[in-house]
Coordinates of C-alpha atoms and ligand atoms in Angstrom, one line a residue:
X278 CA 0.0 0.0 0.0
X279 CA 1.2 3.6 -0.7
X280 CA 2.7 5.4 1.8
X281 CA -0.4 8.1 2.9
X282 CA 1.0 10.0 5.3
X283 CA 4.5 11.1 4.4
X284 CA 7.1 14.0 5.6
X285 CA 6.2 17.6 5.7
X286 CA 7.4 19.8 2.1
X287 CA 10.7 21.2 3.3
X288 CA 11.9 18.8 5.6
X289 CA 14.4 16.0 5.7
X290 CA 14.8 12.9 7.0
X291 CA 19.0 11.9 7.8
X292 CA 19.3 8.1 7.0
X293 CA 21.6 5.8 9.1
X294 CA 23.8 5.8 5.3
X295 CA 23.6 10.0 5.3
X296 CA 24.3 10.3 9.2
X297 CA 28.2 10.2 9.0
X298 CA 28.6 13.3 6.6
X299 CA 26.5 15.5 9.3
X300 CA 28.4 13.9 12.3
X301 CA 31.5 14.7 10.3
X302 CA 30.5 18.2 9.7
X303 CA 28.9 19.2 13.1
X304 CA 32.3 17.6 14.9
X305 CA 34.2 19.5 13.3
X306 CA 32.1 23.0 13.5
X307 CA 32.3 22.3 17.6
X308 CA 36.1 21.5 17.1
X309 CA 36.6 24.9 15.2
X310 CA 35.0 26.7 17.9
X311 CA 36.3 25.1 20.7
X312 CA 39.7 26.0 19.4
X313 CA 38.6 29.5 19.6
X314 CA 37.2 29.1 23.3
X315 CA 33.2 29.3 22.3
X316 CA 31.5 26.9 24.9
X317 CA 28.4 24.9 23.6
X318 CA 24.8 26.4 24.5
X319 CA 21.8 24.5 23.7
X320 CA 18.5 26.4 23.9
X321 CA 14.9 24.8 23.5
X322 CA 13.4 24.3 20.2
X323 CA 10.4 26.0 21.6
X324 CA 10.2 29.5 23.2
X325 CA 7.8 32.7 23.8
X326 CA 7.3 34.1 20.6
X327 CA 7.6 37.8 21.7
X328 CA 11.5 36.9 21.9
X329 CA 11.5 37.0 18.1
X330 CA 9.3 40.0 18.0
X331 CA 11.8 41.6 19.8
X332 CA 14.6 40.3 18.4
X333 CA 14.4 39.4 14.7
X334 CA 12.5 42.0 14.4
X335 CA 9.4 42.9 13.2
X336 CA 9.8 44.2 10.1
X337 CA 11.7 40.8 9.0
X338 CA 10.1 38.1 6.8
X339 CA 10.7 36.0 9.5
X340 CA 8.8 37.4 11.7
X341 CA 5.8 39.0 9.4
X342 CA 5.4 35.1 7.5
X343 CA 7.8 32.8 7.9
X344 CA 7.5 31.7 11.8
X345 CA 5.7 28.6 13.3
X346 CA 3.5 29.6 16.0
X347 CA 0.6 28.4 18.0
X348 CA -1.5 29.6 20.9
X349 CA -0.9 26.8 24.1
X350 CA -3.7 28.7 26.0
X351 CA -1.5 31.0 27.7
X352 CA 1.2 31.9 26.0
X353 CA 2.0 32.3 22.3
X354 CA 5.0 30.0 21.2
X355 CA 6.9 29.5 18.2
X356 CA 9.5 27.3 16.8
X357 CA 12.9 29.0 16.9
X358 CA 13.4 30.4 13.3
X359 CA 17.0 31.3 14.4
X360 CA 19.3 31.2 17.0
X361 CA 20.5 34.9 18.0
X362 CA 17.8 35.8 20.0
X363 CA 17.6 32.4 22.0
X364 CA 21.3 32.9 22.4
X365 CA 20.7 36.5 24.3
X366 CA 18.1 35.2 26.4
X367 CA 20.2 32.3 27.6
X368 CA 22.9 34.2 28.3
X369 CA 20.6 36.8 30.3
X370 CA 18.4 34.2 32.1
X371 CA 21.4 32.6 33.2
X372 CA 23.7 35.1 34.4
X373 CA 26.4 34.2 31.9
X374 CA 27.1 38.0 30.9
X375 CA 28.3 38.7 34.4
X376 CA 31.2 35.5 34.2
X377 CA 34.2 37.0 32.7
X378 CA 33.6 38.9 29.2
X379 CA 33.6 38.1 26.2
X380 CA 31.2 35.5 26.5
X381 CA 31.5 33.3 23.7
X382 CA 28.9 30.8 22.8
X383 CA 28.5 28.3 20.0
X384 CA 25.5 25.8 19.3
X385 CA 24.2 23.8 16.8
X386 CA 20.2 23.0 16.2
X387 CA 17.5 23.0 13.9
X388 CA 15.4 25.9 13.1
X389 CA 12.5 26.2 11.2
X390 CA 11.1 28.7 8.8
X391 CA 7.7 28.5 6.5
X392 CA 9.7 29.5 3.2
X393 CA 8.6 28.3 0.0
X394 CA 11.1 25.1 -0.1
X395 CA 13.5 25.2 -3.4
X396 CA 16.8 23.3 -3.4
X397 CA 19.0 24.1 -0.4
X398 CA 16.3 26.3 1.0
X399 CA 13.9 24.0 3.8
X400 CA 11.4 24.7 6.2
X401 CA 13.9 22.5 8.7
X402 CA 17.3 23.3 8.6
X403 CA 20.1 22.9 10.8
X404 CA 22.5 26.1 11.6
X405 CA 25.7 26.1 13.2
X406 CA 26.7 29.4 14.7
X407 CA 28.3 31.4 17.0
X408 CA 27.8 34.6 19.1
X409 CA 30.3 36.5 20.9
X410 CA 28.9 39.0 23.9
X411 CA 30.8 42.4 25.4
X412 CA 33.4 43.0 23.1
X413 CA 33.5 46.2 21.2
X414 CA 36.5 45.8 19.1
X415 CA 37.0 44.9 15.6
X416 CA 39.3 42.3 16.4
X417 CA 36.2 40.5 18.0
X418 CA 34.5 40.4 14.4
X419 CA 38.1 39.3 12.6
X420 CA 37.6 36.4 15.1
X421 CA 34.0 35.3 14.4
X422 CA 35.0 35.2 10.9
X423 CA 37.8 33.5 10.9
X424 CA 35.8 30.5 13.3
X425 CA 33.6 30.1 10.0
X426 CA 36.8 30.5 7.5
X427 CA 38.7 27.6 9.5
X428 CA 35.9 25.4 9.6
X429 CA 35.7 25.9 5.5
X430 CA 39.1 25.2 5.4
X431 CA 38.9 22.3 7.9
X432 CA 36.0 20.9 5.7
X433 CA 37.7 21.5 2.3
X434 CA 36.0 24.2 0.7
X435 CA 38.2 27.1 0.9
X436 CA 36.8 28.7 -1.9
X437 CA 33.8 30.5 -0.2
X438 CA 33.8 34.3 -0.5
X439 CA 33.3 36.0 1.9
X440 CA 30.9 39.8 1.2
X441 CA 31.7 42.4 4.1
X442 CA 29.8 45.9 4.4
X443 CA 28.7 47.9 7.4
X444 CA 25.2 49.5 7.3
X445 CA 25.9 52.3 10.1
X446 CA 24.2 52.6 13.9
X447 CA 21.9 54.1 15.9
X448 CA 23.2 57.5 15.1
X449 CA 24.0 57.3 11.6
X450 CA 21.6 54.9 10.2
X451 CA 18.1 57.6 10.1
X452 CA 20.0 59.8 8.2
X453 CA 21.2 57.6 5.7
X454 CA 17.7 55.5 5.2
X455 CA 16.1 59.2 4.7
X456 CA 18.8 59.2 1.7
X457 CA 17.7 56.2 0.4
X458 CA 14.1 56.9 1.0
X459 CA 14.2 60.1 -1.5
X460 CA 16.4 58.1 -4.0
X461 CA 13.8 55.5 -4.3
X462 CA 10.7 57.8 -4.1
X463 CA 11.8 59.0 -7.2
X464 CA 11.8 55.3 -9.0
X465 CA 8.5 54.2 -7.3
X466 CA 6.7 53.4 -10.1
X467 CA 9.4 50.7 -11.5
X468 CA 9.8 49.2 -8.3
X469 CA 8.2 45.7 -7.5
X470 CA 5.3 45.3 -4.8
X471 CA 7.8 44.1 -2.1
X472 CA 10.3 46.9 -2.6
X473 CA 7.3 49.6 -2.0
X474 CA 6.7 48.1 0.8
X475 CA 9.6 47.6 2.0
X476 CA 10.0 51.8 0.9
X477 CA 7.8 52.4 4.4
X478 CA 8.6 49.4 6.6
X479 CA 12.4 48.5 6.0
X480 CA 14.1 50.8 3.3
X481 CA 17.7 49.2 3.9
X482 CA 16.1 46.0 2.1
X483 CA 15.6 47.7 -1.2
X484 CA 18.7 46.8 -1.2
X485 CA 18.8 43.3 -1.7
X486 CA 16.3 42.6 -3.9
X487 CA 16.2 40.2 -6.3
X488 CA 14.4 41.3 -8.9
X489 CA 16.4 42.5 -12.1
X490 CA 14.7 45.6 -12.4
X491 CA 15.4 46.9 -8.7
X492 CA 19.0 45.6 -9.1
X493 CA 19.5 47.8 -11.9
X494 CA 17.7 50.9 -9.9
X495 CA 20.2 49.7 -6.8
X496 CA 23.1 50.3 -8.3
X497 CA 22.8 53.9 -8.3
X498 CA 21.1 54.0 -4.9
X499 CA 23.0 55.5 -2.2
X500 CA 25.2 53.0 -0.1
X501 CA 25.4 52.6 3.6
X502 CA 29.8 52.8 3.4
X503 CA 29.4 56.3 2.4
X504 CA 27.5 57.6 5.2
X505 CA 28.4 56.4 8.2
X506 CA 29.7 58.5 11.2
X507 CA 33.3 58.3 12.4
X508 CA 32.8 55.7 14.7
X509 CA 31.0 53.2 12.2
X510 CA 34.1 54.5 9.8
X511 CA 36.6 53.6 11.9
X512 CA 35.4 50.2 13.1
X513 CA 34.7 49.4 9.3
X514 CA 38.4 50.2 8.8
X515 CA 39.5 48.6 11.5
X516 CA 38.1 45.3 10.5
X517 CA 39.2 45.6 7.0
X518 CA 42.9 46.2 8.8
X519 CA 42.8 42.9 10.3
X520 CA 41.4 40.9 7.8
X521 CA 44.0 42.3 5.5
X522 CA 46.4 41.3 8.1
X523 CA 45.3 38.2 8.9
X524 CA 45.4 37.0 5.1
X525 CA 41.4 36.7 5.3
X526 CA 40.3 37.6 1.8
X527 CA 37.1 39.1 0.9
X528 CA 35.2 41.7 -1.0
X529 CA 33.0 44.7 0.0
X530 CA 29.1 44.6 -0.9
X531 CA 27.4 47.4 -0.6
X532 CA 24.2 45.5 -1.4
X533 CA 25.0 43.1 1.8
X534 CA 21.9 44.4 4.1
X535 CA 20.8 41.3 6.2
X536 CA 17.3 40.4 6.5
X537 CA 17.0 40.6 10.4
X538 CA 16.3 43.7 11.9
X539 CA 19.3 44.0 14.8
X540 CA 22.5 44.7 13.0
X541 CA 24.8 47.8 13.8
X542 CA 27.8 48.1 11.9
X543 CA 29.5 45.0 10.5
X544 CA 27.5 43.0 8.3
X545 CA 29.0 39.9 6.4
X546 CA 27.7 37.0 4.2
X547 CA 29.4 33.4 3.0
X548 CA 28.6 32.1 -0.3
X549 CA 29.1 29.9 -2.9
X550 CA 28.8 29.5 -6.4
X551 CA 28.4 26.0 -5.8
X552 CA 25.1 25.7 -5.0
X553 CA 22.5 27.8 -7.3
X554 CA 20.3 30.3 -6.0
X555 CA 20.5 29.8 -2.2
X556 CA 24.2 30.6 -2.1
X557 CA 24.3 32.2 1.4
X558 CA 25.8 29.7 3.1
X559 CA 26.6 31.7 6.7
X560 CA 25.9 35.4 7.6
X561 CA 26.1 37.2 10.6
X562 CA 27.5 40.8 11.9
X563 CA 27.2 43.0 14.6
X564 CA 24.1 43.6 17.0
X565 CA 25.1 45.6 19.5
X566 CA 21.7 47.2 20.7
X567 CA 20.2 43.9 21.0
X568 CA 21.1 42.8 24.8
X569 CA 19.6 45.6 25.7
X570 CA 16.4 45.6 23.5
X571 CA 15.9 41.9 25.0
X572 CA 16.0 43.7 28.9
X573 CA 19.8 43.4 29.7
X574 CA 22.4 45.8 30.4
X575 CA 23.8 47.6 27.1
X576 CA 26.5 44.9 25.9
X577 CA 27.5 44.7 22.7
X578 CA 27.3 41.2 20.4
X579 CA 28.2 40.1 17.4
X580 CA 27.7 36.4 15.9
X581 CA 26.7 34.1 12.5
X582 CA 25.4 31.2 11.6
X583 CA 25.4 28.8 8.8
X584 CA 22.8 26.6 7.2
X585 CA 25.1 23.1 6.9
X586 CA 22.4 21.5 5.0
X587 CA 23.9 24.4 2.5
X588 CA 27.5 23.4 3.8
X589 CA 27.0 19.6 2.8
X590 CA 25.5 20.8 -0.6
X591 CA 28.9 22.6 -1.7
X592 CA 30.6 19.4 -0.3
X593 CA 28.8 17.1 -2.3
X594 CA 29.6 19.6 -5.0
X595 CA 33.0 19.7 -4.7
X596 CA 33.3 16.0 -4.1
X597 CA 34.9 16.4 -0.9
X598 CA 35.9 13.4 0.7
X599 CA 34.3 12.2 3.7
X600 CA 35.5 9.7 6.2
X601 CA 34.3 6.2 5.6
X602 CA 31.2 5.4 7.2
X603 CA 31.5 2.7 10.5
X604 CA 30.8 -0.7 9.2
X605 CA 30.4 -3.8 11.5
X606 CA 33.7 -4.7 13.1
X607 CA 32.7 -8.4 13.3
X608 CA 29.7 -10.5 12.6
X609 CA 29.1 -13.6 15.0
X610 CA 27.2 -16.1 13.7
X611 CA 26.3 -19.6 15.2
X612 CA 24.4 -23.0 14.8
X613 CA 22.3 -23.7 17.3
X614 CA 20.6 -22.6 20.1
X615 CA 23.8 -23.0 23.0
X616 CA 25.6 -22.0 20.0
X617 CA 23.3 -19.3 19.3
X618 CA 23.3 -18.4 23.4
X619 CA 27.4 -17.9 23.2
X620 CA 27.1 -16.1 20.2
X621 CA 25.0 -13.2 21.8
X622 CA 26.9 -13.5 25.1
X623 CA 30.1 -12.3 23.0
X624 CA 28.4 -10.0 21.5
X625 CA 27.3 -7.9 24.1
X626 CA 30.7 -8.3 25.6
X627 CA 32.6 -6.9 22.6
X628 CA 30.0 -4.3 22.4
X629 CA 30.8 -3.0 26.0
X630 CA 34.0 -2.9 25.0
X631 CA 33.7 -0.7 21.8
X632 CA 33.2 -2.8 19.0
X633 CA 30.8 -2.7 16.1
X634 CA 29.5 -6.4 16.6
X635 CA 25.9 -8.2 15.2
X636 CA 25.2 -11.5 15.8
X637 CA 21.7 -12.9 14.5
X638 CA 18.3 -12.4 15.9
X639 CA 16.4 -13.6 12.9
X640 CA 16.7 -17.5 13.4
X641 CA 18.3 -18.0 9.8
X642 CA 20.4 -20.3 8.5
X643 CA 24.0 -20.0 8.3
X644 CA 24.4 -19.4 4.7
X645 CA 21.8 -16.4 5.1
X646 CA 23.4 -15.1 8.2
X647 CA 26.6 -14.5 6.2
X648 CA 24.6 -13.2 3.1
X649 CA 23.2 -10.6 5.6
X650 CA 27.0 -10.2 6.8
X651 CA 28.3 -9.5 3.6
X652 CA 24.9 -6.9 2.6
X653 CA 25.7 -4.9 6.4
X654 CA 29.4 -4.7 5.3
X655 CA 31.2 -6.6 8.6
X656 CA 34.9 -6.8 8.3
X657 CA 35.2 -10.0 10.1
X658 CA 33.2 -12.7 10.7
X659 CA 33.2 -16.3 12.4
X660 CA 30.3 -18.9 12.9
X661 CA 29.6 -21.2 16.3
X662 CA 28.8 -24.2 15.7
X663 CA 28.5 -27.2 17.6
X664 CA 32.8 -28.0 16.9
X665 CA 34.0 -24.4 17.6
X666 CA 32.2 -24.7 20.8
X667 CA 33.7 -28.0 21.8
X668 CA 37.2 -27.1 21.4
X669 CA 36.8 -23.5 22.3
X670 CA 38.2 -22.2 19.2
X671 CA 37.1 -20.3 16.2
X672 CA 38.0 -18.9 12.8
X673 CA 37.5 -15.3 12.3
X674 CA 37.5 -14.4 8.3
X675 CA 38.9 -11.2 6.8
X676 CA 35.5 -10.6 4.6
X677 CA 37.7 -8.0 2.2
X678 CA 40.7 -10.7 1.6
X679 CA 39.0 -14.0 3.3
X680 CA 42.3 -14.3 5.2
X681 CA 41.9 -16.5 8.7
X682 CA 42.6 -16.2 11.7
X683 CA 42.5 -18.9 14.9
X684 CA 41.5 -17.6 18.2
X685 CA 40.7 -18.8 21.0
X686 CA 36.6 -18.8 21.6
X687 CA 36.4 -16.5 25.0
X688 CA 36.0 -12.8 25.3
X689 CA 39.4 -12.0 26.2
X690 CA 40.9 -13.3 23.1
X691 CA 38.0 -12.0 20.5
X692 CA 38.6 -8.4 22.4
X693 CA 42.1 -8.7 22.2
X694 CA 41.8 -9.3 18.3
X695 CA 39.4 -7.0 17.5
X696 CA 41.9 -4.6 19.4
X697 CA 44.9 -5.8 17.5
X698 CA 42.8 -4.8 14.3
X699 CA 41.1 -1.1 15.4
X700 CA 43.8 0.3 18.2
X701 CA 41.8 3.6 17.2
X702 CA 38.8 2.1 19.0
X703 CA 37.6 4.3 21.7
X704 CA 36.0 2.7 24.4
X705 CA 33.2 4.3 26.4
X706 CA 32.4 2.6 29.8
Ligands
HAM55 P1 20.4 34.0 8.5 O1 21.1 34.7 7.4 O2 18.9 34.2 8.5 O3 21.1 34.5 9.8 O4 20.7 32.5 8.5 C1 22.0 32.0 8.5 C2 22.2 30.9 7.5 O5 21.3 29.8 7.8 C3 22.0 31.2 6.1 O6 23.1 31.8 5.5 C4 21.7 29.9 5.5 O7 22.9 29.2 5.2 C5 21.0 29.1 6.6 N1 19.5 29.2 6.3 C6 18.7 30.2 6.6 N2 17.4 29.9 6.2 C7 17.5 28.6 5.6 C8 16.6 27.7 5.0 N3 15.3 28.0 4.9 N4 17.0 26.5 4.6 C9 18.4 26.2 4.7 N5 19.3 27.0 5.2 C10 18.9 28.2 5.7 C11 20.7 34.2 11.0 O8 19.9 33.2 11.3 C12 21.3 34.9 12.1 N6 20.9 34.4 13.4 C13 22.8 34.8 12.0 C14 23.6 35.5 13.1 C15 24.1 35.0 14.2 N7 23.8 36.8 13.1 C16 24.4 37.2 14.2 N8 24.6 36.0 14.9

């Protein structure tokens, strides 16, 4: 019978074959930041939805369509659509801002957002990110890039580029959107629908628009790097400085706005040409009011994230190589029901030891339990039967080279093989 009731459009399921790529991939984001001394935080899935009102922003299209929420009675609730916000919360609701600053915190979840699902663009997604609290200087941002430069690096896909612009602050942004705002009055008629609207509700979004005819008008718009106040300028330089310095390439983008309503200053994005349309593959910058707009003291934060559904995509791309799936280390089969009994004793054994080991629980025969061992991929196997047990001895096959080896049927001597084979084995008790 058909399947009736199958997975919701834009989501994904990870299937034990898949798994390895995004255990590769998420060890090696927590690695990267580790080495740069961001400690994991991992926030509910669930939370009040006025903490994205306040945060995202309401004039995002997260907020205004894209958000799961439902009424539970009391309080309205919504499935995180990103990470920033729960990240300021946490840190607030748990006193972490008054621990020695910068507070730097990493984390690595699903989020969800009611897009219209297109290739590398889901209504699930996972994001890896990081957020760095109370420290004002450039250097701060240099660092946050450079934890998402080393993890491309790490992963194999150097090539990213990396888009850097700043979009001013509290002081010097009004001015600057008024600019804007009279540039685009005058082209109001060949704008689309969302850029008019966006023309009252979130000018620095004309920006970004995809639409051919608004890009053209954007090019002549003017650009937030030319009007911002001295302090915006010098942090802007100041960044540029130590990327320069630090060998971090990248280019400046005017037209890099950022479709969440906190960012001060520094704005970046990741992408790749890779991947087709959705080829932001990270963004992030600087949010300094936003501590305080969630009800703590005025600290200033800066952070990104990255979609690694997106990150797998220009790995796949590339052909990057991943390590080799775990197969079974060994395959136990027997003959028998004592046989049978010894066979799952050992294999429990080997398993509390570290090992990869299956043994059968289907009752087939013995030509079927090694069909199965050959379909699961084990790299050893052996079979109890009624001699083996007798003399206490069995033949354990190399299934690559069918190479033999005798040992001696007890647990000692099958863990001390299986050791001799994977020293890498790493044992959790
Ligand atoms: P964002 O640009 O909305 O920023 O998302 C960051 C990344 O998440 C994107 O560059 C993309 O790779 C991935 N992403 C977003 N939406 C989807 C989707 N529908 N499907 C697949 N991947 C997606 C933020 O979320 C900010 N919180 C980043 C940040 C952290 N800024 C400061 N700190």
């Amino acid at each position: 019978m058909p399947l009736k009731t199958k997975r919701i459009r834009g989501t994904r399921d990870i299937v034990p074959a898949e798994i390895h790529k995004w255990r590769y991939v998420e060890r090696a984001a927590l690695k990267v930041a580790e080495c740069y001394g961001f400690g994991e935080l991992r926030t509910p899935i669930i939370e009040k939805t006025e903490l994205f009102v306040k945060g995202t922003g309401t004039t995002t299209d997260i907020v205004t369509k894209e958000m799961y929420s439902f009424d539970m009675g009391r309080e309205n609730i919504s499935l995180r659509p990103e990470m920033t916000p729960n990240a300021v919360r946490a840190a607030l609701e748990n006193g972490l801002l008054g621990d020695a600053l910068p507070l730097k915190l990493c984390y690595i979840g699903p989020c969800f957002r009611h897009e219209n699902p297109q290739a590398g663009r889901y209504r699930q997604f996972i994001q890896f990110g990081v957020e760095c609290f109370g420290a004002q200087s450039p250097s701060a941002d240099v660092e946050v890039i450079c934890v998402a430069r080393d993890l491309f690096e790490r992963l194999g896909i150097g090539e990213i580029k990396l888009r850097i612009n700043s979009i001013g602050c509290p002081d010097c942004r009004p001015a600057y959107n008024q600019k804007l705002v009279a540039y685009y009055e005058n082209h109001k008629d060949e704008i689309c629908d969302t850029c008019k609207e966006r023309l009252t509700r979130n000018p620095l979004r004309l920006l970004d628009c995809k639409n051919d005819r608004c890009k053209a008008i954007a090019m002549d718009a003017p650009k937030s790097l030319n009007h911002l106040c001295s302090d915006c300028e010098s942090h802007f330089s100041g960044l540029k400085t130590r990327l320069d310095v630090n060998g971090s390439k990248y280019v400046i983008d005017p037209f890099i706005v950022r479709g969440l309503d906190y960012y001060t200053k520094t704005v970046f994005e990741f992408t790749s040409d890779k991947i087709g349309s959705q080829d932001a593959i990270g963004g992030g910058g600087r949010y300094d009011p936003l501590v305080e707009q969630i009800g703590g003291p005025p600290t200033p934060g800066l952070g990104f994230a990255m979609g690694l559904d997106r990150i797998l995509m220009v790995m796949e791309e590339n052909a990057v190589p991943f390590p080799e799936p775990k197969t079974r280390d060994l395959y136990i089969g027997s003959m028998g029901e004592e046989e049978g009994i010894k066979a799952l004793t050992l294999t429990c054994a080997l398993r509390r030891e570290g090992f990869i080991v299956e043994c059968d629980t289907m009752g087939r025969s013995v030509k079927a339990q090694m069909k199965y061992a050959n379909k699961i991929g084990a790299r050893h196997s052996c079979i109890i039967g009624s001699n083996e047990l007798a003399a206490g001895n069995i033949k354990i096959k190399n299934m690559e080279n069918g190479e033999a080896s005798d040992v001696a049927l007890t647990e000692k001597a099958l863990i001390d093989f299986l050791y001799g084979k994977y020293a890498d084995r790493i044992v959790i008790k």
